[in-house]
Backbone as a ProteinNet text record, in pm:
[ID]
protein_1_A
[PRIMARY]
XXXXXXXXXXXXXXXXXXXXXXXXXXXXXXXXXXXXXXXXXXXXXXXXXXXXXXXXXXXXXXXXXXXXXXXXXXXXXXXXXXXXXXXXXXXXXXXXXXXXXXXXXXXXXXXXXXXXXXXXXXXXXXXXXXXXXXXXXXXXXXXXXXXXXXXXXXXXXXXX
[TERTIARY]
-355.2	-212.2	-159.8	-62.2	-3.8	186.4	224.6	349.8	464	496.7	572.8	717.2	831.7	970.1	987.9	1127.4	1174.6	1211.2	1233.8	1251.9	1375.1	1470.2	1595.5	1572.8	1530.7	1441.1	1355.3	1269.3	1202.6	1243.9	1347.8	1395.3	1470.2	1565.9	1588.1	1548.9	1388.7	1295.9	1279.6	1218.7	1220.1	1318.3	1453.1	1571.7	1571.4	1552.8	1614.3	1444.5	1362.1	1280.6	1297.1	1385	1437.3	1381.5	1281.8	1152.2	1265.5	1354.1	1398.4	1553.6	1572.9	1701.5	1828.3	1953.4	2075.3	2115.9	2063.5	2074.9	1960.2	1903.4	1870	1896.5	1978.5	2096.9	2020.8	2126.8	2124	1907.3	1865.7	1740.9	1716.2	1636.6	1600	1492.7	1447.1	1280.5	1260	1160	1132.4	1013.3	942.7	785.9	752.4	639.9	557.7	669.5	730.4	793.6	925.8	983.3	1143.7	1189.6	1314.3	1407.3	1480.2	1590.9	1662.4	1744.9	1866.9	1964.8	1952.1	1887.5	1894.4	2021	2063.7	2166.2	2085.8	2019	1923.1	2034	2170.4	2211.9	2211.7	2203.7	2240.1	2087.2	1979.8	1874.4	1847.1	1766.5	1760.7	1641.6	1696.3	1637.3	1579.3	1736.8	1716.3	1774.6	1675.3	1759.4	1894.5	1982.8	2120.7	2143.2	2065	2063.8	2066.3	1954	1922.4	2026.9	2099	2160	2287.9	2342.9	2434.7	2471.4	2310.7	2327.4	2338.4	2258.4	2244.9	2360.6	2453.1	2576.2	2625.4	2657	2742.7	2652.5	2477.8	2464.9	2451.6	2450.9	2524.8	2377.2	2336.4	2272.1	2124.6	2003.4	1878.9	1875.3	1743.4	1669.6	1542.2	1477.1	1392.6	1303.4	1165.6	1126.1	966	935.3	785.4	758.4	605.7	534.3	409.8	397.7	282.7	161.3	63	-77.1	-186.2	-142	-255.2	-337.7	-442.6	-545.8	-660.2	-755.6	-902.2	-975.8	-1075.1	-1174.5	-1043	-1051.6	-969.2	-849.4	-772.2	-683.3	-572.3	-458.6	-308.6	-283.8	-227.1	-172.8	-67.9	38.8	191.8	242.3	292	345.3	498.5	514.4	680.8	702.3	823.7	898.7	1021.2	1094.2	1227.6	1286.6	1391.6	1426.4	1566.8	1640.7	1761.6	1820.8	1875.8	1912.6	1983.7	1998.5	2066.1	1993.1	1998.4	1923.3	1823.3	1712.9	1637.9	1561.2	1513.6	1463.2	1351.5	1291.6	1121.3	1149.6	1129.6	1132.5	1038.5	905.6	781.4	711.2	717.5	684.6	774.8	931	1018.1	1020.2	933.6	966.9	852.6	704.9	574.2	600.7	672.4	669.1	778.7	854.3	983	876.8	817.2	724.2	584.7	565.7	491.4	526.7	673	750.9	775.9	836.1	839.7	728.1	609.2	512.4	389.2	419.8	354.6	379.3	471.3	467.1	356.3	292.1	223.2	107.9	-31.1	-116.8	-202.3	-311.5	-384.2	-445.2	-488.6	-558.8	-531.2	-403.7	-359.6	-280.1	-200.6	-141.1	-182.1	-206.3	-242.2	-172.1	-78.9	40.1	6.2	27.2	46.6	57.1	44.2	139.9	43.8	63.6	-48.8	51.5	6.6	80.4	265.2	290.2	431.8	489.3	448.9	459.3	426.3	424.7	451.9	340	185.5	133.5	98.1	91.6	64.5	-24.6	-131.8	-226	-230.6	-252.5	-244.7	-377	-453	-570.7	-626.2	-574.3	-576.8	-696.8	-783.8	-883.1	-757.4	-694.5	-602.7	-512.6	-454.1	-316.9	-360.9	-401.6	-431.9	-412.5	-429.5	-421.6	-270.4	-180.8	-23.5	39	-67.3	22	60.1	176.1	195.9	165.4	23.4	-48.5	-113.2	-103.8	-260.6	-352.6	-415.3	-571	-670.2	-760.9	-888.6	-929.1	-1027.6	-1074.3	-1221.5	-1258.1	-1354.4	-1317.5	-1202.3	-1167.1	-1185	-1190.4	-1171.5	-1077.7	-947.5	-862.2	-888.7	-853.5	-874.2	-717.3	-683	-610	-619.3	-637.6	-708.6	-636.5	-499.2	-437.9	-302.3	-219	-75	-18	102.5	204.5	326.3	406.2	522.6	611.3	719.7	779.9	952.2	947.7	1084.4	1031.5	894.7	853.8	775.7	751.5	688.3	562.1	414.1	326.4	203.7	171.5	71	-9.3	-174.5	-227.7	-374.4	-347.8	-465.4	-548.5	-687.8	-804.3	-835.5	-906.9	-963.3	-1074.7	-1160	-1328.7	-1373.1	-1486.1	-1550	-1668.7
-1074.2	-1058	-1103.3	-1157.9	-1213.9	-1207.2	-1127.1	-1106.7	-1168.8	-1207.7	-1244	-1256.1	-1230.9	-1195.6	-1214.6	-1268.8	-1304.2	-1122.7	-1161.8	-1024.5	-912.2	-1003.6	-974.7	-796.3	-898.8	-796	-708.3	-703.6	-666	-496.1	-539.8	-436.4	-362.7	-397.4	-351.2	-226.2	-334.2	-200.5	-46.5	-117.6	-25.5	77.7	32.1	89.9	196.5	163.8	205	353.2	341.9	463.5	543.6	506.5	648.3	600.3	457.4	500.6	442.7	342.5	240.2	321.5	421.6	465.5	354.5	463.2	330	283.7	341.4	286.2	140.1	141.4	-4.6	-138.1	-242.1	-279.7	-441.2	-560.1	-677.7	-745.7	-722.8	-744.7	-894.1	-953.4	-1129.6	-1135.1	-1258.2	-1290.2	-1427	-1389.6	-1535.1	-1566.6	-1643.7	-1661.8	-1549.1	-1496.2	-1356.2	-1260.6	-1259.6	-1142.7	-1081.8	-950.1	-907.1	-865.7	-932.5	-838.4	-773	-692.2	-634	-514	-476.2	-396.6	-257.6	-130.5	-14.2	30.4	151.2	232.8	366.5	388.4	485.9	620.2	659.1	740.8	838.8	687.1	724.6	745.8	791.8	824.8	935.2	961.6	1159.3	1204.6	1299.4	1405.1	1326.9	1277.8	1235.7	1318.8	1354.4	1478.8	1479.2	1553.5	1542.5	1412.9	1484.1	1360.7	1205.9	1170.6	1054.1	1020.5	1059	1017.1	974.6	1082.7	1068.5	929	907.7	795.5	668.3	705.1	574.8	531.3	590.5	585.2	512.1	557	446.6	344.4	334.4	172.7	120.8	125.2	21.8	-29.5	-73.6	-125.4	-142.1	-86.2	-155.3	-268.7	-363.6	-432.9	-393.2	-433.2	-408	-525.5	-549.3	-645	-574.1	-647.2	-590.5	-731.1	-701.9	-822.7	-834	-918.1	-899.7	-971.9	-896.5	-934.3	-1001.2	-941.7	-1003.2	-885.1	-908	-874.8	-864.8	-794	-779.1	-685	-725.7	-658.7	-595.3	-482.2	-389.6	-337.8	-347.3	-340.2	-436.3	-391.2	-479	-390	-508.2	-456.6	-498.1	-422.2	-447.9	-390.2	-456.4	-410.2	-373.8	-284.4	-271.8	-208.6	-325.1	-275.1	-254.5	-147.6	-130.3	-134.5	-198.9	-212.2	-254.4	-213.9	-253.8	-379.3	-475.3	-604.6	-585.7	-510.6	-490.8	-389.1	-240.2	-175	-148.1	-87	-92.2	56.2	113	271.6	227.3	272.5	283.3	435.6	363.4	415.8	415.1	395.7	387.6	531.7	590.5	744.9	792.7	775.9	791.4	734.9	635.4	513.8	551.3	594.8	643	743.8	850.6	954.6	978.2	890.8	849	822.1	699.5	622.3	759.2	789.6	911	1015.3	1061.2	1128.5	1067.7	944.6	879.9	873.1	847.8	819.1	942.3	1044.3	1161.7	1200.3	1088.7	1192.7	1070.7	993.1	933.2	962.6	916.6	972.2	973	1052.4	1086.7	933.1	919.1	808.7	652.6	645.7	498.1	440.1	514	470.2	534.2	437.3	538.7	477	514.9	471.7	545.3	432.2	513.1	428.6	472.6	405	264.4	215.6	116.5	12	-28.8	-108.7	-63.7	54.4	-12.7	-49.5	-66.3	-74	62.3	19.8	105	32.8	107	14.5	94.6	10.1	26.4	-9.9	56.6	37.1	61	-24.4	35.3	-27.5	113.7	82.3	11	-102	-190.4	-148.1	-69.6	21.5	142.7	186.9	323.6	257.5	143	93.9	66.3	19.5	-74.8	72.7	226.2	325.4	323	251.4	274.8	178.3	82.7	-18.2	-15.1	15.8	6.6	-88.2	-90.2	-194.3	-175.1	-144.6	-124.2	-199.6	-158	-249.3	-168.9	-263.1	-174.9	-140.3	10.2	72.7	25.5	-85.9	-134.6	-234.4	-232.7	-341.3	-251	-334.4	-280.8	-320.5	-317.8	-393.8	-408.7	-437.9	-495.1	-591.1	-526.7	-588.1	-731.9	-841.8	-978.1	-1010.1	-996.9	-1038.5	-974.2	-991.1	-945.9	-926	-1030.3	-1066.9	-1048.6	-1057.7	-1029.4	-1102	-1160.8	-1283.3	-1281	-1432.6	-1425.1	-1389.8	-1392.3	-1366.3	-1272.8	-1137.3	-1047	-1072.5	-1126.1	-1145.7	-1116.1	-1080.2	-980	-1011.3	-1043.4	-1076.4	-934.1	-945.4	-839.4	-893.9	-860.5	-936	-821.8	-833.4	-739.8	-814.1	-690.7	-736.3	-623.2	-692.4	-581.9	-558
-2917.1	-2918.2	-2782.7	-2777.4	-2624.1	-2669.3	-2570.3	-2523.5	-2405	-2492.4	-2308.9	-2346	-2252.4	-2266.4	-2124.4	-2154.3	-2031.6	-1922.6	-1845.3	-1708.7	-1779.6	-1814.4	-1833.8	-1932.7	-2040.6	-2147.5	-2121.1	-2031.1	-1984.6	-1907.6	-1843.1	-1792	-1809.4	-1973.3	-2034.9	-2162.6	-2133.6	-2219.5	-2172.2	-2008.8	-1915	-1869.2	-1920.1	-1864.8	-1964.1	-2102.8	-2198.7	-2201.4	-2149.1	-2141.6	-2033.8	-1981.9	-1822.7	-1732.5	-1680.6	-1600.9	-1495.7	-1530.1	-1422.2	-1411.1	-1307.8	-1238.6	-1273.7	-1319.3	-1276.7	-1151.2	-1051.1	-908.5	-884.3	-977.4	-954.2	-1019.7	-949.2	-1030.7	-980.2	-1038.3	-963.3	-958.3	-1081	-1110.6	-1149.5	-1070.5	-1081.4	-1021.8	-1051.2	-1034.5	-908.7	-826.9	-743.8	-774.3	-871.9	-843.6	-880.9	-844.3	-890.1	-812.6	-802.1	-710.7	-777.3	-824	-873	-786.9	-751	-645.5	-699.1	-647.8	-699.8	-531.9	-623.4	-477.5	-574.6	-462.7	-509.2	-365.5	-478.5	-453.3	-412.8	-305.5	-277.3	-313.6	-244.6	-266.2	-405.6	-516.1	-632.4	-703.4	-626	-690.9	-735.7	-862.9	-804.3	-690.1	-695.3	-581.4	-484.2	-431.4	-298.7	-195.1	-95.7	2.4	44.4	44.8	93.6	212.5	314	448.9	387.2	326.8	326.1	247.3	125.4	31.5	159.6	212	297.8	391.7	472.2	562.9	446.8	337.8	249.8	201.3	178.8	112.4	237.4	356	435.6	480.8	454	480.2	382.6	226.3	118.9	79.7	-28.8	-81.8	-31	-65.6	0.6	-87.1	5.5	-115.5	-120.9	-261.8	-326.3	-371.3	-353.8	-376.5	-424	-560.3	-612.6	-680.1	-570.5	-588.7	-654	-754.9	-840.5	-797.9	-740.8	-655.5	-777.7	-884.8	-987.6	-1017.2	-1111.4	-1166.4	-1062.7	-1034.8	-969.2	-1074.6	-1120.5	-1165.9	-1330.1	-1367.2	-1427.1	-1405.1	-1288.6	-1207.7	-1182.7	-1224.5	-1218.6	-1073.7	-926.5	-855.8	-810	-765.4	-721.6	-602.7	-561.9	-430.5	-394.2	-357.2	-358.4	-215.1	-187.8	-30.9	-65.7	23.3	6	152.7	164.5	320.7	284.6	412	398.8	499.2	432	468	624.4	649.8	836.3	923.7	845.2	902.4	918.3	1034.7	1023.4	947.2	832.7	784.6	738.2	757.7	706.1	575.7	467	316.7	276	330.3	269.7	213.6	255.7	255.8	128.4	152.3	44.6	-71.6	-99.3	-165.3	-295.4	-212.7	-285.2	-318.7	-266.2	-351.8	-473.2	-468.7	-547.8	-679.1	-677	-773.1	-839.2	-744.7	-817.4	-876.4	-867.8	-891.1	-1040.4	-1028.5	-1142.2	-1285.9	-1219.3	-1293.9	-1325.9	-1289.5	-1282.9	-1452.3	-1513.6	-1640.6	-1737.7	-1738.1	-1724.3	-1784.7	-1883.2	-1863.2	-1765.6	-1746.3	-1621.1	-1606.2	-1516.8	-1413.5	-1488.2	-1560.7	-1585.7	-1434.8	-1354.2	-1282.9	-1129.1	-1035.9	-871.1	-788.7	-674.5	-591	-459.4	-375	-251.9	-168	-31.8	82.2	152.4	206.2	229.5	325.3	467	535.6	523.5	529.1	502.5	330.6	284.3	156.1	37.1	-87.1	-150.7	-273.5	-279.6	-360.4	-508.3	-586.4	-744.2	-800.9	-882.3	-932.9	-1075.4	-1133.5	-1307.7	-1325.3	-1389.9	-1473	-1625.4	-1655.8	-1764.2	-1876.1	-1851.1	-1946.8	-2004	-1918.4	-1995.9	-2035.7	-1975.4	-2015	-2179.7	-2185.5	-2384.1	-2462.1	-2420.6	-2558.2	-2538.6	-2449	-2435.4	-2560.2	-2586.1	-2651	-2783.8	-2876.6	-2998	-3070.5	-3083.5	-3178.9	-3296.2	-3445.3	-3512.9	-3502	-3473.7	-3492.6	-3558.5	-3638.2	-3709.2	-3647.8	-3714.4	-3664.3	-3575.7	-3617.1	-3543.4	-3420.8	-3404.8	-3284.1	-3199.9	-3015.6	-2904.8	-2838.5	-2879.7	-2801.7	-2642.2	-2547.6	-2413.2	-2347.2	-2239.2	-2144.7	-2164.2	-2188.8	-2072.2	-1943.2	-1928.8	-1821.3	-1860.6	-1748.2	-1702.4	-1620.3	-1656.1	-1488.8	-1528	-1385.4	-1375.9	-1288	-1339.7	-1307.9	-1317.7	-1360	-1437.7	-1593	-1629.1	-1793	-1751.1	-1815.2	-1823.3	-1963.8	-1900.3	-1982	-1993.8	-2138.9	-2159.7	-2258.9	-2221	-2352.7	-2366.7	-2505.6	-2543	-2614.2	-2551.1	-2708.5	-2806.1	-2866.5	-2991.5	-3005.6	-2895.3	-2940.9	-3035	-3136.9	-3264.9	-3237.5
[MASK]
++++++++++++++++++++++++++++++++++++++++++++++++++++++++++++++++++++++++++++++++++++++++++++++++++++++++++++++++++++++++++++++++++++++++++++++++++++++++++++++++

């Protein structure tokens, strides 16, 4: 099986399951990489303070970059920084995403801080019981690959 849809759609899927906040707005693709302008204020449970300063410096950006496949492992990278000022959100940023993804099943997804960044790990062995697929009972469905672009693409084999 192989999937692929443009970003647009993509994040629309995403939108439409709660995972992707309405504070993250202005979503487009460079190469392997999505940018996009978050409205940190308008996140939840963001501490009073931060929401506060965030609100008068206006828009971060957001940039998640797709590292590829190694072994079983989809990895992504996400920075958030703001276009003038200087805040280190890294700390804020991972626990935001774990916060997020904590509802998740156990050990499909692992996040954490790394250089400054904000890194993502999805386990492509747990990811495949996520996928709304039938398959016989004798298949093994399997990941083969998956990226993220301006096309969000995904192929699955079915070994017997």
């Amino acid at each position: 099986m192989e999937l692929t849809i443009p970003l647009g759609e993509a994040v629309a899927l995403v939108r439409a399951t709660g995972a992707l906040p309405k504070a993250v707005t202005n979503v487009t693709a460079r190469g392997t990489s999505v940018l996009a302008s978050v409205n940190v204020h308008e996140l939840p449970d963001v501490a009073p303070t931060i929401a506060m300063a965030a609100r008068f410096a206006g828009p971060f950006e957001a940039q998640l970059d797709d590292l590829g496949v190694t072994g079983r492992s989809w990895r992504l990278v996400l920075r958030v920084a703001h276009p003038v000022l200087r805040f280190d959100l890294s700390s804020f940023v991972t626990t935001a995403v774990q916060d997020q993804l904590a509802k998740a099943p156990a050990g499909l997804v692992t996040v954490r801080t790394e250089n400054g960044a904000t890194v993502v790990e999805v386990d492509l062995d747990r990811a495949v019981g996520l996928l709304p697929v039938t398959v016989p009972p004798t298949a093994r469905p399997r990941v083969e690959s998956v990226s993220l672009g301006e096309w969000f693409h995904l192929v699955v084999g079915l070994g017997v």
